[in-house]
Amino acid sequence: MTLADGRRPGSRGVAADHVSLRRNNLSVVLRHVRDLGPRSRARIAEETGLNKATVSSLVAELVERGLLREGLADSSRALGRPGQLVELDGTGVCGVGAEINVDYLAVAALDLAGRVVLEKRVPVDVAHLEPETTLDRLADLVREALAAVDARGGQLAGVTLAVPGLVQGETGELKLAPNLGWGEVSVAQGMRTRLGEPDYPLHVDNEANLAALAAYAEIHRAEDGREAPTHDLVLLTGAVGVGGGMVSNGHLLRGGRGYSGEVGHMPVAPPGRTCGCGRTGCWETVVGLTALLHKATDRDDPVRDPSLDVEQRLAGITRRAEAGDARTLSALKDVGTWLGIGGAILVNILNPDVLVLGGYFAVLGPWLKEPLEKAIQERVIAPNGGGCRVVRSELGFAAAVRGGAQISLDQVFVDPTRIGAAA
């Protein structure tokens, strides 16, 4: 039986299923090469369970789309003609991440292989600017990144914006950012308008979540080849505010409404300084950068100047600590102890393999780590601090923008047909 247009009943559904299956198989092969490195077609077939003819066809399409490329001959074969290895080709596809924080704006563009195409951070006293002005300046930075991608002839996978607050993921609306003084700001739509209603994906996420994804990728690169790689971690990122990103079994924990990670507002500190959220007793009032500067410096000290880049300001603190300045060392020990008190709560609840220090915590980690680890050992109920080790991220203040660029690129691995055009 055929229909009037010559199709068999259900042929449209069969075709749709075929397209979906092929898209899924393209994703399987692309992710397999990303995760395990260069492979011959025969080895990919063996390891994925796909047949050799299917793998050859999939690899050919991924090469045509600029996502894989031919590599060296497979020298691991003892017998027969060596197969050709295929490897990730990251040069033609890029993702962009951008960040709004209390005292800076930042942007980064990465290619599919994770190489940095452009990275830039500028000191801006965002807390004293109107949201519209801040979005104008951020749009200028994003345009710089887009120009860098365009200059190398790359295709853009998407743009992801990082903000320090509660984000409604579906709409990209910033519900609340206490340290910015922002509430109910349509960040995603505001940026789309400024960028000319682009056709590429544009998303908004919490900066600690994106930093956690970048830290997770960083740790996995460092642990490449280990039998038991890390799949559970907590990232603590510190600037004026304090945020946390949590990865469990390789997946980011977002919570029921996507508002998880606001660890800086855990009520663990004694009543005293008022937090940016208007409450007292929040963790960030004793471990945030503002708290450290109040303990370690006088009001007119240059390191308190928000017009200076945050790394310049921290370099001043580092020099004083290295010189043995008693006030600086006392402040760092106090902050490190409070960091461990709050960190122990998170370790007791989540039992991560790793507690990653990001942001200013990473920069000043040599002085914060010892009192932090001591507090964790004393306060975590599980033996040996629950097996949790403390590490410093090497990404510094670039973690959120790199995580934003990476989350845009991840969509290519989910659906490779987003990129290029196969014959």
Coordinates of C-alpha atoms in Angstrom, one line a residue:
M1 CA 0.0 0.0 0.0
T2 CA 1.3 3.5 -0.9
L3 CA -0.1 7.0 -0.3
A4 CA -1.0 9.4 -3.0
D5 CA 2.4 11.1 -2.9
G6 CA 4.1 7.7 -3.3
R7 CA 5.3 7.3 0.3
R8 CA 4.6 4.2 2.3
P9 CA 2.6 4.7 5.5
G10 CA 4.9 5.8 8.4
S11 CA 7.8 6.6 6.1
R12 CA 8.2 10.0 7.5
G13 CA 8.5 8.6 11.0
V14 CA 11.1 6.0 9.7
A15 CA 13.1 8.8 8.1
A16 CA 13.0 10.9 11.3
D17 CA 14.1 7.9 13.3
H18 CA 17.0 7.3 10.9
V19 CA 18.1 10.9 11.2
S20 CA 17.9 10.8 15.0
L21 CA 19.9 7.5 15.1
R22 CA 22.6 8.9 12.8
R23 CA 22.9 12.1 14.8
N24 CA 23.3 10.0 18.0
N25 CA 25.9 7.8 16.4
L26 CA 27.9 10.8 15.2
S27 CA 27.8 12.0 18.8
V28 CA 29.0 8.7 20.1
V29 CA 32.0 8.6 17.7
L30 CA 33.0 12.3 18.3
R31 CA 32.8 12.0 22.1
H32 CA 34.7 8.7 22.0
V33 CA 37.6 10.3 20.1
R34 CA 37.5 13.3 22.4
D35 CA 37.6 11.2 25.6
L36 CA 40.0 8.5 24.6
G37 CA 42.2 10.2 22.0
P38 CA 43.2 9.3 18.4
R39 CA 41.8 6.0 17.2
S40 CA 41.7 3.9 14.0
R41 CA 38.2 3.3 12.5
A42 CA 38.5 -0.4 13.4
R43 CA 39.3 0.4 17.0
I44 CA 36.4 2.8 17.3
A45 CA 34.1 0.1 15.9
E46 CA 35.4 -2.4 18.4
E47 CA 35.1 -0.1 21.4
T48 CA 31.7 1.4 20.6
G49 CA 30.0 -1.7 19.3
L50 CA 29.2 0.0 15.9
N51 CA 29.9 -2.0 12.8
K52 CA 33.0 -1.0 10.7
A53 CA 31.0 0.3 7.7
T54 CA 28.9 2.5 9.9
V55 CA 32.0 3.9 11.7
S56 CA 33.7 4.6 8.3
S57 CA 30.6 6.5 7.1
L58 CA 30.3 8.4 10.4
V59 CA 34.0 9.4 10.5
A60 CA 33.8 10.6 6.9
E61 CA 31.0 12.9 7.8
L62 CA 32.7 14.2 10.9
V63 CA 35.8 14.9 8.9
E64 CA 33.7 16.7 6.3
R65 CA 32.1 18.8 9.0
G66 CA 35.6 19.8 10.3
L67 CA 35.2 18.0 13.6
L68 CA 37.7 15.1 13.1
R69 CA 40.8 14.9 10.9
E70 CA 43.1 12.2 9.6
G71 CA 46.1 11.6 11.8
L72 CA 49.1 9.3 11.8
A73 CA 49.2 5.6 10.9
D74 CA 48.2 3.3 13.8
S75 CA 51.5 1.9 15.0
S76 CA 49.8 -0.3 17.6
R77 CA 48.9 -2.9 15.1
A78 CA 51.3 -5.8 15.1
L79 CA 50.0 -7.5 12.0
G80 CA 48.5 -6.4 8.7
R81 CA 48.3 -3.0 7.1
P82 CA 48.3 -0.2 9.7
G83 CA 45.0 1.7 9.9
Q84 CA 44.8 5.5 9.8
L85 CA 44.1 7.2 13.1
V86 CA 41.5 9.9 13.3
E87 CA 41.7 12.7 15.9
L88 CA 39.8 15.7 17.1
D89 CA 40.1 18.7 14.8
G90 CA 39.3 21.7 17.0
T91 CA 40.6 24.5 14.8
G92 CA 37.4 25.3 12.9
V93 CA 34.8 25.4 15.7
C94 CA 34.8 27.8 18.7
G95 CA 32.8 28.6 21.8
V96 CA 32.7 31.9 23.6
G97 CA 32.2 32.5 27.3
A98 CA 31.8 35.9 29.0
E99 CA 31.5 36.9 32.6
I100 CA 30.1 39.7 34.7
N101 CA 31.5 40.0 38.2
V102 CA 31.6 42.6 40.9
D103 CA 34.8 44.3 39.8
Y104 CA 35.6 43.0 36.4
L105 CA 34.2 41.8 33.0
A106 CA 35.9 39.0 31.1
V107 CA 35.6 37.0 27.9
A108 CA 37.3 33.9 26.4
A109 CA 37.0 32.0 23.1
L110 CA 38.1 28.4 23.0
D111 CA 38.3 26.0 20.0
L112 CA 36.9 22.5 20.1
A113 CA 40.2 21.0 21.4
G114 CA 40.2 23.5 24.3
R115 CA 42.9 25.8 23.0
V116 CA 42.5 29.5 23.9
V117 CA 41.7 31.7 20.9
L118 CA 41.3 34.9 22.9
E119 CA 41.1 35.7 26.6
K120 CA 40.6 39.1 28.1
R121 CA 39.6 40.6 31.5
V122 CA 39.1 44.3 32.2
P123 CA 38.7 45.9 35.7
V124 CA 35.2 47.5 35.9
D125 CA 33.4 48.6 39.1
V126 CA 30.2 46.8 38.1
A127 CA 28.6 47.2 41.5
H128 CA 28.4 50.9 40.9
L129 CA 27.1 50.8 37.3
E130 CA 23.6 50.4 35.9
P131 CA 22.9 47.0 34.4
E132 CA 22.3 48.6 31.0
T133 CA 25.8 50.2 31.0
T134 CA 27.4 46.9 32.1
L135 CA 25.7 44.9 29.4
D136 CA 26.9 47.5 26.8
R137 CA 30.5 47.0 27.9
L138 CA 30.1 43.2 28.0
A139 CA 28.7 43.2 24.5
D140 CA 31.8 45.1 23.3
L141 CA 34.0 42.3 24.8
V142 CA 31.9 39.6 23.2
R143 CA 32.2 41.3 19.8
E144 CA 36.0 41.2 20.3
A145 CA 35.8 37.5 20.8
L146 CA 33.5 37.0 17.9
A147 CA 36.0 38.9 15.7
A148 CA 38.8 36.7 16.8
V149 CA 36.8 33.6 15.9
D150 CA 35.9 35.1 12.6
A151 CA 39.5 36.0 11.8
R152 CA 40.5 32.4 11.9
G153 CA 37.6 31.3 9.8
G154 CA 35.9 29.5 12.6
Q155 CA 32.3 28.5 13.1
L156 CA 30.7 29.7 16.3
A157 CA 29.1 27.0 18.5
G158 CA 27.5 29.5 20.9
V159 CA 28.0 32.1 23.6
T160 CA 27.4 31.5 27.3
L161 CA 27.3 34.3 29.9
A162 CA 28.4 33.8 33.5
V163 CA 26.8 35.9 36.2
P164 CA 27.3 35.8 40.1
G165 CA 23.7 35.1 41.1
L166 CA 20.5 33.2 40.7
V167 CA 19.7 32.5 37.1
Q168 CA 16.5 31.1 35.5
G169 CA 18.1 28.9 32.9
E170 CA 15.2 28.7 30.5
T171 CA 14.8 32.4 30.1
G172 CA 18.3 33.6 30.9
E173 CA 16.9 36.0 33.5
L174 CA 19.0 37.0 36.4
K175 CA 16.7 36.8 39.4
L176 CA 19.0 38.1 42.0
A177 CA 22.7 39.0 42.3
P178 CA 23.2 40.5 45.7
N179 CA 26.8 41.7 45.3
L180 CA 25.9 43.5 42.0
G181 CA 22.7 45.0 43.5
W182 CA 20.8 43.5 40.5
G183 CA 17.4 41.8 40.5
E184 CA 15.1 40.7 37.7
V185 CA 17.4 41.6 34.9
S186 CA 16.8 40.0 31.5
V187 CA 20.5 39.4 30.8
A188 CA 20.0 37.0 27.9
Q189 CA 17.5 39.1 26.0
G190 CA 19.5 42.2 26.7
M191 CA 22.6 40.7 25.2
R192 CA 20.8 39.3 22.2
T193 CA 19.5 42.7 21.4
R194 CA 22.9 44.3 21.7
L195 CA 24.4 41.6 19.5
G196 CA 21.8 42.0 16.7
E197 CA 19.5 39.0 17.5
P198 CA 22.1 36.4 16.5
D199 CA 21.2 33.0 15.2
Y200 CA 23.8 31.2 17.4
P201 CA 22.8 29.9 20.8
L202 CA 23.2 32.4 23.7
H203 CA 22.7 31.2 27.3
V204 CA 23.2 32.6 30.8
D205 CA 24.4 30.5 33.8
N206 CA 25.8 31.0 37.3
E207 CA 29.5 31.7 37.3
A208 CA 30.3 29.1 40.0
N209 CA 28.6 26.4 38.0
L210 CA 30.6 27.3 34.9
A211 CA 33.8 27.5 36.9
A212 CA 33.1 24.0 38.3
L213 CA 32.7 22.6 34.9
A214 CA 36.1 24.1 33.9
A215 CA 37.7 22.8 37.0
Y216 CA 36.3 19.3 36.4
A217 CA 37.8 19.3 32.9
E218 CA 41.1 20.6 34.2
I219 CA 41.3 17.8 36.8
H220 CA 40.5 15.2 34.2
R221 CA 43.2 16.4 31.9
A222 CA 45.6 16.2 34.9
E223 CA 44.4 12.7 35.8
D224 CA 44.4 11.3 32.3
G225 CA 45.3 7.7 32.4
R226 CA 44.5 7.2 36.1
E227 CA 42.5 4.1 36.9
A228 CA 40.0 5.9 39.2
P229 CA 39.6 9.5 37.9
T230 CA 37.7 12.0 39.9
H231 CA 33.9 12.3 39.3
D232 CA 32.8 14.1 42.4
L233 CA 34.1 17.6 43.3
V234 CA 33.2 20.9 44.9
L235 CA 34.6 24.1 43.6
L236 CA 34.8 27.1 45.8
T237 CA 35.3 30.3 43.9
G238 CA 36.1 33.5 45.8
A239 CA 36.0 37.1 44.8
V240 CA 33.9 39.8 46.6
G241 CA 31.2 37.1 46.8
V242 CA 31.7 33.3 47.3
G243 CA 30.1 30.7 45.1
G244 CA 30.2 26.9 44.9
G245 CA 29.8 24.5 42.0
M246 CA 29.2 20.8 42.7
V247 CA 29.8 17.9 40.3
S248 CA 28.4 14.5 41.3
N249 CA 29.2 11.4 39.3
G250 CA 30.4 13.7 36.4
H251 CA 27.2 15.8 36.4
L252 CA 26.7 19.3 37.6
L253 CA 24.2 19.6 40.5
R254 CA 21.8 22.4 39.8
G255 CA 18.9 21.7 42.2
G256 CA 15.2 21.7 41.7
R257 CA 15.0 25.2 40.3
G258 CA 18.6 25.6 39.2
Y259 CA 19.5 27.8 42.1
S260 CA 22.1 25.5 43.8
G261 CA 25.6 26.7 44.6
E262 CA 24.9 29.8 46.7
V263 CA 27.2 28.5 49.4
G264 CA 28.4 32.0 50.3
H265 CA 25.1 32.6 52.0
M266 CA 25.3 29.6 54.4
P267 CA 24.7 31.1 57.9
V268 CA 27.8 29.9 59.5
A269 CA 29.5 33.1 60.6
P270 CA 28.9 35.1 63.8
P271 CA 26.6 38.1 63.5
G272 CA 28.6 41.1 62.4
R273 CA 29.3 42.6 58.9
T274 CA 26.2 42.8 56.7
C275 CA 26.3 40.6 53.6
G276 CA 25.5 41.9 50.1
C277 CA 22.2 40.0 50.4
G278 CA 21.2 42.1 53.4
R279 CA 21.6 39.4 56.0
T280 CA 24.3 38.9 58.7
G281 CA 26.2 35.7 59.4
C282 CA 26.7 34.6 55.8
W283 CA 29.9 32.6 55.1
E284 CA 31.2 35.2 52.5
T285 CA 31.3 37.9 55.2
V286 CA 34.2 36.1 56.7
V287 CA 35.9 34.5 53.7
G288 CA 35.1 36.8 50.7
L289 CA 37.8 39.1 49.3
T290 CA 36.3 42.1 51.0
A291 CA 36.6 40.3 54.4
L292 CA 40.2 39.6 53.8
L293 CA 41.0 43.1 52.7
H294 CA 39.3 44.5 55.8
K295 CA 41.4 42.3 58.0
A296 CA 44.7 42.8 56.2
T297 CA 44.6 46.4 55.1
D298 CA 43.6 50.0 56.0
R299 CA 40.8 51.9 54.3
D300 CA 43.1 53.9 52.0
D301 CA 45.3 51.0 50.9
P302 CA 45.7 50.7 47.1
V303 CA 44.8 47.0 47.1
R304 CA 41.2 48.1 48.0
D305 CA 41.0 50.1 44.8
P306 CA 38.3 48.4 42.6
S307 CA 39.7 50.2 39.5
L308 CA 42.8 48.0 39.7
D309 CA 42.7 44.5 38.2
V310 CA 42.0 42.0 40.8
E311 CA 45.2 40.1 40.1
Q312 CA 47.2 43.2 40.7
R313 CA 45.5 43.7 44.0
L314 CA 46.2 40.1 45.0
A315 CA 49.8 40.4 43.9
G316 CA 50.2 43.1 46.6
I317 CA 48.8 40.8 49.2
T318 CA 51.1 38.0 48.0
R319 CA 54.2 40.2 48.3
R320 CA 53.3 41.1 51.9
A321 CA 52.7 37.5 52.8
E322 CA 55.9 36.4 51.2
A323 CA 57.7 39.1 53.2
G324 CA 56.2 37.8 56.4
D325 CA 54.0 40.8 57.2
A326 CA 52.3 39.8 60.5
R327 CA 48.9 41.5 59.8
T328 CA 48.6 39.9 56.4
L329 CA 49.5 36.4 57.6
S330 CA 47.1 36.7 60.5
A331 CA 44.3 37.7 58.1
L332 CA 45.1 34.8 55.7
K333 CA 45.1 32.3 58.6
D334 CA 41.7 33.6 59.9
V335 CA 40.1 33.4 56.4
G336 CA 41.6 29.9 55.8
T337 CA 40.2 28.7 59.1
W338 CA 36.7 30.0 58.2
L339 CA 37.1 28.6 54.7
G340 CA 37.7 25.2 56.3
I341 CA 34.7 25.5 58.7
G342 CA 32.3 26.1 55.8
G343 CA 34.1 23.6 53.6
A344 CA 33.7 20.9 56.2
I345 CA 29.9 21.4 56.1
L346 CA 30.0 20.8 52.3
V347 CA 32.3 17.8 52.7
N348 CA 30.0 16.3 55.3
I349 CA 27.0 16.7 53.1
L350 CA 28.5 15.9 49.6
N351 CA 31.6 13.7 50.3
P352 CA 33.5 15.0 47.3
D353 CA 36.8 13.4 46.1
V354 CA 38.2 16.9 45.7
L355 CA 37.6 20.4 47.1
V356 CA 38.9 22.8 44.4
L357 CA 40.0 26.3 45.3
G358 CA 39.2 28.8 42.6
G359 CA 39.2 32.6 42.2
Y360 CA 41.2 34.4 44.8
F361 CA 41.3 31.3 47.0
A362 CA 43.5 29.7 44.4
V363 CA 45.8 32.7 44.1
L364 CA 46.4 32.9 47.9
G365 CA 46.1 29.1 48.3
P366 CA 49.7 28.7 49.7
W367 CA 48.5 30.5 52.9
L368 CA 44.9 29.4 53.0
K369 CA 45.3 25.7 52.4
E370 CA 46.9 24.6 55.7
P371 CA 44.3 26.2 58.1
L372 CA 41.5 25.1 55.7
E373 CA 42.7 21.4 55.7
K374 CA 43.2 21.5 59.5
A375 CA 39.6 22.7 60.0
I376 CA 38.3 20.0 57.6
Q377 CA 40.2 17.2 59.4
E378 CA 38.8 18.4 62.8
R379 CA 35.2 18.9 61.6
V380 CA 34.4 16.2 59.0
I381 CA 33.0 13.2 60.7
A382 CA 34.2 10.6 58.2
P383 CA 37.7 9.3 58.8
N384 CA 40.6 11.2 57.2
G385 CA 38.4 14.1 56.2
G386 CA 36.1 11.8 54.2
G387 CA 39.0 11.1 51.8
C388 CA 38.6 14.6 50.3
R389 CA 41.8 16.3 49.1
V390 CA 42.2 20.1 48.6
V391 CA 43.7 21.3 45.3
R392 CA 44.2 24.8 43.8
S393 CA 42.8 25.4 40.3
E394 CA 45.3 26.8 37.8
L395 CA 42.6 28.6 35.9
G396 CA 42.4 31.5 38.3
F397 CA 39.8 34.1 37.4
A398 CA 39.4 32.6 33.9
A399 CA 37.5 29.6 35.1
A400 CA 34.0 30.9 34.5
V401 CA 34.6 32.2 31.0
R402 CA 36.4 29.0 30.0
G403 CA 33.6 27.0 31.5
G404 CA 31.1 29.1 29.5
A405 CA 33.0 28.6 26.3
Q406 CA 33.2 24.9 27.0
I407 CA 29.5 24.5 27.7
S408 CA 28.8 26.1 24.3
L409 CA 31.1 23.6 22.7
D410 CA 29.6 20.7 24.5
Q411 CA 26.5 21.1 22.4
V412 CA 28.5 20.2 19.4
F413 CA 29.4 16.9 21.0
V414 CA 25.7 16.3 21.7
D415 CA 24.7 17.1 18.2
P416 CA 27.6 17.3 15.6
T417 CA 25.1 18.2 12.9
R418 CA 25.0 21.8 14.4
I419 CA 28.3 22.4 12.6
G420 CA 29.2 22.3 8.9
A421 CA 27.2 20.8 6.1
A422 CA 27.7 17.2 5.0
A423 CA 27.1 16.3 1.4

